[in-house]
PDB file of C-alpha atoms in Angstrom:
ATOM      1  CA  UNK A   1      98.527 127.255 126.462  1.00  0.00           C
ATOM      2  CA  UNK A   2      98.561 130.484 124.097  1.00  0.00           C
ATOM      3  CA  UNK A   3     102.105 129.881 123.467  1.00  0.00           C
ATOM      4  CA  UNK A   4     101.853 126.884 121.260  1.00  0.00           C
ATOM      5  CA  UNK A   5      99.429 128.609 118.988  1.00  0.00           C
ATOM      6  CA  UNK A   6     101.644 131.349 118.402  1.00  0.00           C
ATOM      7  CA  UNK A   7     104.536 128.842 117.453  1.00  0.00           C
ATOM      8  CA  UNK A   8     102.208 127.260 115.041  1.00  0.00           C
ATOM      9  CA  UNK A   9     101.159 129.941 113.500  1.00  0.00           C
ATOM     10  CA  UNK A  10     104.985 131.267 113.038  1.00  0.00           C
ATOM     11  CA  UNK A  11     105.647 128.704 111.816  1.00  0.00           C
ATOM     12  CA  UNK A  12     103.405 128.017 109.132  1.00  0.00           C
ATOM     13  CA  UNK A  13     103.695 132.361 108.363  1.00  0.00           C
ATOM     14  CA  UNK A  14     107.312 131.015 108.141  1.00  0.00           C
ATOM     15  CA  UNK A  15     106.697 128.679 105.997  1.00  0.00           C
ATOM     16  CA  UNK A  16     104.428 130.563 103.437  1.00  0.00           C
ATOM     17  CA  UNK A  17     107.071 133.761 103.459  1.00  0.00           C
ATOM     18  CA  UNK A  18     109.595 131.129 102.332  1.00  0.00           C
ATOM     19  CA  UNK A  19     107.569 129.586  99.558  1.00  0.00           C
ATOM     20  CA  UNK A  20     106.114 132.967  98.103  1.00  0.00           C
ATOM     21  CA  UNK A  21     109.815 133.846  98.449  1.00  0.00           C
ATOM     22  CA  UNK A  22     111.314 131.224  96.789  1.00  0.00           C
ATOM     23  CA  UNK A  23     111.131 131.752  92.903  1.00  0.00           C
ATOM     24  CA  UNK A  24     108.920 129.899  90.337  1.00  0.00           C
ATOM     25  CA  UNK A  25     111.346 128.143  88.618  1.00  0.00           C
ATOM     26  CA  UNK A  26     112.977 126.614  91.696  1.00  0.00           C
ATOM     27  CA  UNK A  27     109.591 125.586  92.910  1.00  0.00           C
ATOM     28  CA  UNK A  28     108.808 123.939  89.194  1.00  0.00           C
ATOM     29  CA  UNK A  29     112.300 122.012  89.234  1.00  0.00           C
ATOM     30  CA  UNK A  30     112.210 121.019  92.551  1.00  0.00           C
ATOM     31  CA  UNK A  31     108.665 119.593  91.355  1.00  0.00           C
ATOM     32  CA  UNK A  32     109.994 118.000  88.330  1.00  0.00           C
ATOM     33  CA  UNK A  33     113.130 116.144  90.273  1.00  0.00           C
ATOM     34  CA  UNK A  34     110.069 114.158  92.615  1.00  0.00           C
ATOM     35  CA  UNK A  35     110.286 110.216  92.060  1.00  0.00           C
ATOM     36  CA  UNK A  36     107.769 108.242  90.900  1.00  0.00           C
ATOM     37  CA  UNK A  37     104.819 107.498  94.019  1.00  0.00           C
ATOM     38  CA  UNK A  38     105.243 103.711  92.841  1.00  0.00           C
ATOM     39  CA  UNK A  39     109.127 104.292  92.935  1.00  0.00           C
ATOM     40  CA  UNK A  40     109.252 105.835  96.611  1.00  0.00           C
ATOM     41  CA  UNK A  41     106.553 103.465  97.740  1.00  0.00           C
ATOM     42  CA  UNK A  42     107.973 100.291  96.429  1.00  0.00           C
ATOM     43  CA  UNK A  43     111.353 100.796  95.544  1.00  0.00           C
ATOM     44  CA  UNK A  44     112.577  98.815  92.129  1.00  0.00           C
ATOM     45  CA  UNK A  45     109.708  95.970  92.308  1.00  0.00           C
ATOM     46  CA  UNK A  46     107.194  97.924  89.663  1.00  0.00           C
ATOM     47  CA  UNK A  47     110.178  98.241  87.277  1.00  0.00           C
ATOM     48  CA  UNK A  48     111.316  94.892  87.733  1.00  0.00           C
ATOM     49  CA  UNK A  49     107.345  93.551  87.526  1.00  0.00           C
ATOM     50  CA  UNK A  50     106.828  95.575  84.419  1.00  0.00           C
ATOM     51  CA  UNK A  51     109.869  94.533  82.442  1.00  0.00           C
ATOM     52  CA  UNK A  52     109.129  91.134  83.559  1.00  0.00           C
ATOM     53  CA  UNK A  53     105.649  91.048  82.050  1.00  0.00           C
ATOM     54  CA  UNK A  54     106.395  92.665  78.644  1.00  0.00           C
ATOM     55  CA  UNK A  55     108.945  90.225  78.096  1.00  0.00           C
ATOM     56  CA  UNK A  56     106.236  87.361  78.813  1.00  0.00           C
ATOM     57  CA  UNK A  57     103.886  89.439  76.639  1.00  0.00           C
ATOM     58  CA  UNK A  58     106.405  88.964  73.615  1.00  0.00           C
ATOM     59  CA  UNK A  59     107.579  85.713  73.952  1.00  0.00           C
ATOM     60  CA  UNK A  60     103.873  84.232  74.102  1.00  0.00           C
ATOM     61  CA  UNK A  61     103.281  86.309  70.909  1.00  0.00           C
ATOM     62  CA  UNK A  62     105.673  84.276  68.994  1.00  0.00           C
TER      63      UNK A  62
END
């Protein structure tokens, strides 16, 4: 029953080694290359939604 504490807590040690490790910069463009939530989440259907509704926004302007 021990046992499986121990592997979680090398794990996570492993974990936090690899991340204090691992240098700023990668950390900051590994950040910066995330998609979208909405993207991920939904796929194409807020692009296609939002493109959608500004063209109806402009053509009821006219």
């Amino acid at each position: 029953m021990a046992s499986g504490g121990d592997d979680l807590v090398k794990y996570i040690t492993e974990k936090v080694v690899v991340y204090m490790e691992d240098p700023k910069a990668s950390r900051e463009r590994r950040k910066a290359e995330k998609q979208p939530w909405s993207e991920k989440w939904f796929g194409m259907l807020p692009l296609g939604w939002s493109i959608w509704r500004s063209k109806w926004s402009r053509s009821s302007k006219k």
